[in-house]
Tab-separated table of C-alpha atoms in Angstrom:
chain	number	residue	atom	x	y	z
A	443	MET	CA	-32.207	-6.283	-16.199
A	444	THR	CA	-35.559	-8.051	-16.043
A	445	LYS	CA	-37.502	-10.194	-13.600
A	446	ALA	CA	-35.689	-13.195	-15.170
A	447	THR	CA	-32.227	-11.883	-14.351
A	448	GLU	CA	-30.445	-14.220	-12.022
A	449	PRO	CA	-28.599	-12.649	-9.078
A	450	PRO	CA	-25.011	-13.793	-8.399
A	451	ARG	CA	-24.541	-16.404	-5.687
A	452	GLY	CA	-25.150	-14.763	-2.313
A	453	GLY	CA	-26.662	-11.746	-3.927
A	454	ARG	CA	-30.197	-10.433	-4.270
A	455	ILE	CA	-32.041	-8.269	-6.780
A	456	ARG	CA	-34.967	-6.622	-5.025
A	457	LEU	CA	-38.184	-7.164	-6.959
A	458	ASP	CA	-41.448	-5.380	-6.935
A	459	PRO	CA	-43.869	-7.717	-5.133
A	460	GLN	CA	-46.687	-6.861	-7.528
A	461	THR	CA	-44.978	-6.869	-10.925
A	462	GLY	CA	-41.927	-8.981	-10.190
A	463	GLU	CA	-39.723	-6.438	-11.964
A	464	PRO	CA	-36.461	-5.243	-10.414
A	465	LYS	CA	-36.954	-2.327	-8.148
A	466	GLY	CA	-33.498	-0.958	-8.845
A	467	ALA	CA	-31.810	-2.209	-5.624
A	468	PHE	CA	-29.025	-4.754	-5.741
A	469	GLU	CA	-27.685	-6.415	-2.624
A	470	GLU	CA	-24.277	-7.915	-2.950
A	471	ALA	CA	-24.954	-7.952	-6.661
A	472	GLY	CA	-23.483	-4.646	-7.833
A	473	ALA	CA	-21.375	-6.430	-10.363
A	474	LEU	CA	-24.452	-6.890	-12.528
A	475	VAL	CA	-24.460	-3.093	-13.068
A	476	GLY	CA	-20.774	-2.444	-12.610
A	477	ILE	CA	-19.775	-4.474	-15.655
A	478	HIS	CA	-21.640	-1.917	-17.838
A	479	ILE	CA	-19.838	1.127	-16.359
A	480	PRO	CA	-16.860	2.224	-18.480
A	481	GLY	CA	-13.511	1.788	-16.806
A	482	TYR	CA	-11.145	4.598	-15.920
A	483	ALA	CA	-8.443	5.830	-18.208
A	484	ALA	CA	-4.855	5.525	-17.028
A	485	GLU	CA	-4.707	9.292	-16.531
A	486	GLN	CA	-7.707	9.159	-14.283
A	487	ARG	CA	-6.230	6.339	-12.182
A	488	GLN	CA	-2.936	8.200	-11.840
A	489	ALA	CA	-4.839	11.317	-10.662
A	490	ALA	CA	-6.747	9.202	-8.160
A	491	ILE	CA	-3.545	7.770	-6.766
A	492	ARG	CA	-2.134	11.262	-6.367
A	493	LYS	CA	-5.368	12.316	-4.695
A	494	GLY	CA	-5.261	9.272	-2.418
B	1383	MET	CA	37.883	-44.939	11.400
B	1384	GLY	CA	36.772	-43.418	14.621
B	1385	ASP	CA	36.850	-39.950	13.012
B	1386	VAL	CA	34.650	-41.127	10.128
B	1387	ARG	CA	32.124	-42.498	12.595
B	1388	SER	CA	32.145	-39.282	14.588
B	1389	VAL	CA	31.629	-37.161	11.423
B	1390	SER	CA	28.826	-39.489	10.269
B	1391	ARG	CA	27.121	-39.256	13.681
B	1392	ALA	CA	27.415	-35.425	13.619
B	1393	VAL	CA	25.964	-35.259	10.131
B	1394	ARG	CA	23.061	-37.484	11.227
B	1395	LEU	CA	22.399	-35.318	14.287
B	1396	LEU	CA	22.523	-32.202	12.116
B	1397	LEU	CA	20.027	-33.627	9.639
B	1398	TRP	CA	17.719	-34.675	12.487
B	1399	GLY	CA	17.979	-31.189	13.922
B	1400	ILE	CA	17.013	-29.585	10.597
B	1401	LEU	CA	14.169	-32.029	10.174
B	1402	LEU	CA	12.827	-31.390	13.655
B	1403	ARG	CA	13.059	-27.633	13.188
B	1404	VAL	CA	11.166	-27.802	9.825
B	1405	ALA	CA	8.603	-30.095	11.305
B	1406	SER	CA	7.970	-27.835	14.325
B	1407	GLY	CA	7.551	-24.809	12.056
B	1408	THR	CA	10.280	-22.801	13.820
B	1409	ARG	CA	12.642	-20.452	12.007
B	1410	ALA	CA	16.198	-19.481	12.875
B	1411	ASP	CA	16.512	-16.384	15.061
B	1412	ASP	CA	17.712	-13.347	13.284
B	1413	LEU	CA	19.621	-10.228	14.326
B	1414	ASP	CA	19.375	-7.019	12.298
B	1415	PHE	CA	22.137	-4.584	13.264
B	1416	ASN	CA	23.875	-1.435	12.229
B	1417	GLY	CA	20.644	0.391	11.482
B	1418	THR	CA	18.311	3.099	12.818
B	1419	ILE	CA	15.387	1.125	14.169
B	1420	ILE	CA	12.542	3.474	15.095
B	1421	SER	CA	10.337	1.516	17.414
B	1422	LEU	CA	7.410	4.017	17.633
B	1423	ASP	CA	6.796	2.658	21.111
B	1424	ALA	CA	5.398	4.742	23.898
B	1425	GLU	CA	8.840	5.926	24.904
B	1426	GLY	CA	9.834	6.791	21.293
B	1427	ARG	CA	12.972	4.643	21.555
B	1428	THR	CA	15.386	4.076	18.706
B	1429	PHE	CA	17.650	1.089	18.574
B	1430	GLU	CA	20.632	0.048	16.497
B	1431	ALA	CA	19.736	-3.627	16.520
B	1432	LEU	CA	16.630	-5.804	16.489
B	1433	GLY	CA	16.215	-9.463	17.341
B	1434	GLY	CA	13.679	-11.812	15.956
B	1435	CYS	CA	12.690	-15.231	17.081
B	1436	ASP	CA	10.140	-17.539	15.353
B	1437	GLY	CA	8.899	-14.613	13.342
B	1438	ARG	CA	8.355	-12.258	16.256
B	1439	ILE	CA	10.415	-9.378	17.481
B	1440	VAL	CA	11.905	-10.222	20.827
B	1441	ALA	CA	14.534	-7.606	21.566
B	1442	GLY	CA	15.791	-4.184	20.626
B	1443	GLY	CA	18.993	-2.493	21.731
B	1444	THR	CA	22.719	-2.688	21.035
B	1445	LYS	CA	23.946	-5.485	18.858
B	1446	ALA	CA	25.641	-7.214	21.807
B	1447	ALA	CA	22.564	-6.960	24.045
B	1448	VAL	CA	20.202	-8.294	21.361
B	1449	ALA	CA	22.587	-11.162	20.505
B	1450	GLU	CA	22.560	-12.316	24.108
B	1451	LYS	CA	18.771	-12.870	23.897
B	1452	LEU	CA	18.885	-15.044	20.748
B	1453	ARG	CA	19.481	-18.679	20.338
B	1454	PRO	CA	22.912	-19.712	18.992
B	1455	GLY	CA	23.196	-19.853	15.228
B	1456	PHE	CA	21.078	-16.782	14.606
B	1457	ALA	CA	21.292	-15.153	11.214
B	1458	ALA	CA	22.872	-11.676	11.225
B	1459	VAL	CA	21.777	-8.990	8.762
B	1460	ASP	CA	23.872	-5.840	8.407
B	1461	LEU	CA	21.389	-3.065	7.716
B	1462	ARG	CA	24.273	-0.750	6.569
B	1463	GLY	CA	22.714	2.290	8.141
B	1464	ARG	CA	19.219	1.790	6.821
B	1465	THR	CA	16.180	2.809	8.761
B	1466	VAL	CA	13.595	0.287	9.950
B	1467	LEU	CA	10.019	1.214	10.833
B	1468	PRO	CA	7.128	-0.967	12.065
B	1469	GLY	CA	5.058	-2.442	9.280
B	1470	PHE	CA	2.343	-0.379	7.832
B	1471	TYR	CA	-0.815	-2.513	7.706
B	1472	ALA	CA	-3.828	-1.609	5.649
B	1473	ALA	CA	-5.629	-4.664	4.537
B	1474	HIS	CA	-9.001	-3.095	3.817
B	1475	ASP	CA	-8.222	0.379	2.565
B	1476	PRO	CA	-9.595	0.586	-0.922
B	1477	PHE	CA	-6.724	2.674	-2.197
B	1478	PRO	CA	-6.931	4.315	-4.712
B	1479	ASP	CA	-10.756	4.121	-4.765
B	1480	SER	CA	-10.926	7.042	-2.362
B	1481	GLY	CA	-9.268	9.209	-4.998
B	1482	LEU	CA	-11.496	7.914	-7.791
B	1483	ASN	CA	-14.539	8.625	-5.627
B	1484	GLU	CA	-13.523	12.168	-5.009
B	1485	LEU	CA	-12.527	12.892	-8.566
B	1486	SER	CA	-15.291	11.180	-10.555
B	1487	LYS	CA	-18.259	10.301	-8.316
B	1488	VAL	CA	-21.020	12.292	-6.737
B	1489	GLU	CA	-20.587	12.828	-3.043
B	1490	LEU	CA	-23.781	11.621	-1.266
B	1491	ASN	CA	-22.542	11.165	2.243
B	1492	GLY	CA	-24.561	12.577	5.086
B	1493	PRO	CA	-23.143	14.731	7.866
B	1494	PRO	CA	-20.535	14.822	9.263
B	1495	ILE	CA	-18.710	13.415	6.156
B	1496	GLY	CA	-20.988	15.034	3.610
B	1497	ALA	CA	-24.011	17.328	3.433
B	1498	ILE	CA	-26.895	15.205	2.068
B	1499	ARG	CA	-29.796	15.122	4.550
B	1500	THR	CA	-32.852	14.401	2.438
B	1501	MET	CA	-33.912	12.440	-0.664
B	1502	ASP	CA	-34.440	15.708	-2.517
B	1503	GLU	CA	-30.902	16.840	-1.758
B	1504	LEU	CA	-29.588	13.429	-2.969
B	1505	ILE	CA	-31.515	13.721	-6.156
B	1506	ALA	CA	-30.393	17.326	-6.690
B	1507	ALA	CA	-26.758	16.401	-6.242
B	1508	LEU	CA	-27.046	13.609	-8.848
B	1509	LYS	CA	-28.955	15.916	-11.152
B	1510	ARG	CA	-26.163	18.493	-11.103
B	1511	LYS	CA	-23.703	15.821	-12.293
B	1512	ALA	CA	-26.108	14.537	-14.992
B	1513	GLU	CA	-26.552	18.033	-16.349
B	1514	ALA	CA	-22.780	18.390	-16.645
B	1515	ILE	CA	-22.227	15.330	-18.840
B	1516	PRO	CA	-23.617	14.242	-22.202
B	1517	ALA	CA	-26.746	12.020	-22.362
B	1518	GLY	CA	-25.827	8.407	-22.038
B	1519	GLY	CA	-22.927	9.151	-19.691
B	1520	TRP	CA	-22.943	7.296	-16.367
B	1521	VAL	CA	-23.755	9.156	-13.178
B	1522	VAL	CA	-22.047	7.151	-10.435
B	1523	SER	CA	-21.982	7.781	-6.755
B	1524	TRP	CA	-20.760	6.235	-3.561
B	1525	GLY	CA	-21.632	6.819	0.008
B	1526	TYR	CA	-25.351	7.392	0.423
B	1527	ASP	CA	-26.567	6.443	3.852
B	1528	ASP	CA	-30.274	5.652	4.348
B	1529	THR	CA	-29.962	6.023	8.076
B	1530	LEU	CA	-28.858	9.694	7.708
B	1531	LEU	CA	-31.651	10.667	5.286
B	1532	ALA	CA	-34.661	12.312	6.754
B	1533	GLU	CA	-36.884	9.775	4.952
B	1534	GLY	CA	-35.023	6.890	6.665
B	1535	ARG	CA	-35.145	4.686	3.636
B	1536	HIS	CA	-33.092	3.723	0.606
B	1537	PRO	CA	-33.615	5.524	-2.706
B	1538	THR	CA	-35.589	3.545	-5.241
B	1539	ARG	CA	-35.390	3.200	-8.961
B	1540	ALA	CA	-38.248	5.722	-9.174
B	1541	ASP	CA	-36.257	8.210	-7.103
B	1542	LEU	CA	-33.319	7.929	-9.383
B	1543	ASP	CA	-35.514	8.226	-12.485
B	1544	ARG	CA	-36.159	11.772	-11.277
B	1545	VAL	CA	-32.407	12.437	-11.687
B	1546	SER	CA	-32.471	11.586	-15.316
B	1547	THR	CA	-34.072	9.258	-17.850
B	1548	ARG	CA	-31.294	9.961	-20.396
B	1549	HIS	CA	-28.363	8.993	-18.135
B	1550	PRO	CA	-27.759	5.667	-16.412
B	1551	VAL	CA	-27.509	6.335	-12.668
B	1552	TRP	CA	-25.880	3.989	-10.168
B	1553	ILE	CA	-25.350	4.835	-6.507
B	1554	VAL	CA	-23.654	2.669	-3.936
B	1555	HIS	CA	-24.534	2.593	-0.255
B	1556	ILE	CA	-21.955	3.620	2.301
B	1557	SER	CA	-21.484	0.027	3.253
B	1558	GLY	CA	-20.470	-0.948	-0.227
B	1559	HIS	CA	-22.836	-3.916	-0.086
B	1560	LEU	CA	-25.915	-2.377	-1.720
B	1561	GLY	CA	-26.515	-0.234	-4.759
B	1562	VAL	CA	-29.524	1.315	-6.534
B	1563	ALA	CA	-29.844	1.963	-10.230
B	1564	ASN	CA	-32.343	3.958	-12.276
B	1565	SER	CA	-34.355	2.547	-15.154
B	1566	ARG	CA	-31.840	3.731	-17.733
B	1567	ALA	CA	-29.097	1.745	-16.080
């Protein structure tokens, strides 16, 4: 994620006003990070369903 | 010949009736009977029959009483003793996300849901998770609330870098519309 990263439509990547680099906050743009997080195994999903 | 004309006229009228009904968006009335219909109304009433008209429930009671309130030609459905309950509507419940949150994510809610009151407590909770998993593993959380933190602000990338520089950290606000990541993420 760099200052050149484009946010999704309707989303916003908060940038440091001095450096222009991302400050770490993503508004309506969590998918930019979420796609890098490993998915859940079937067993984990089943456990989650049982947990509710 | 007269009979043929009469039948032809009747068929035309029937077709016009169907056409008008389709065009007006109405549906046939329906009568569900021979069931245990639990209304869950204020009186806790249970019916054996239920009447519907244009997609809305219009009557509950005995089969005969409900039939009287429907238009002729209603469709009858024998429930054969089955139980009917009001619809359960949950359009925005993120099931089974609540279970995934509880089982795999760090709880960062403030009181009364959780116990996080300060930025230091938030960081400490995430740090405990990071220390329990190998380097490179994701530390993910849901539920932090800037309005319930003593600092009254959102965590920053720098705050989350205090959790770990070897684990990617991603925390999502209680609203679900905002998230913060550390530098590793």
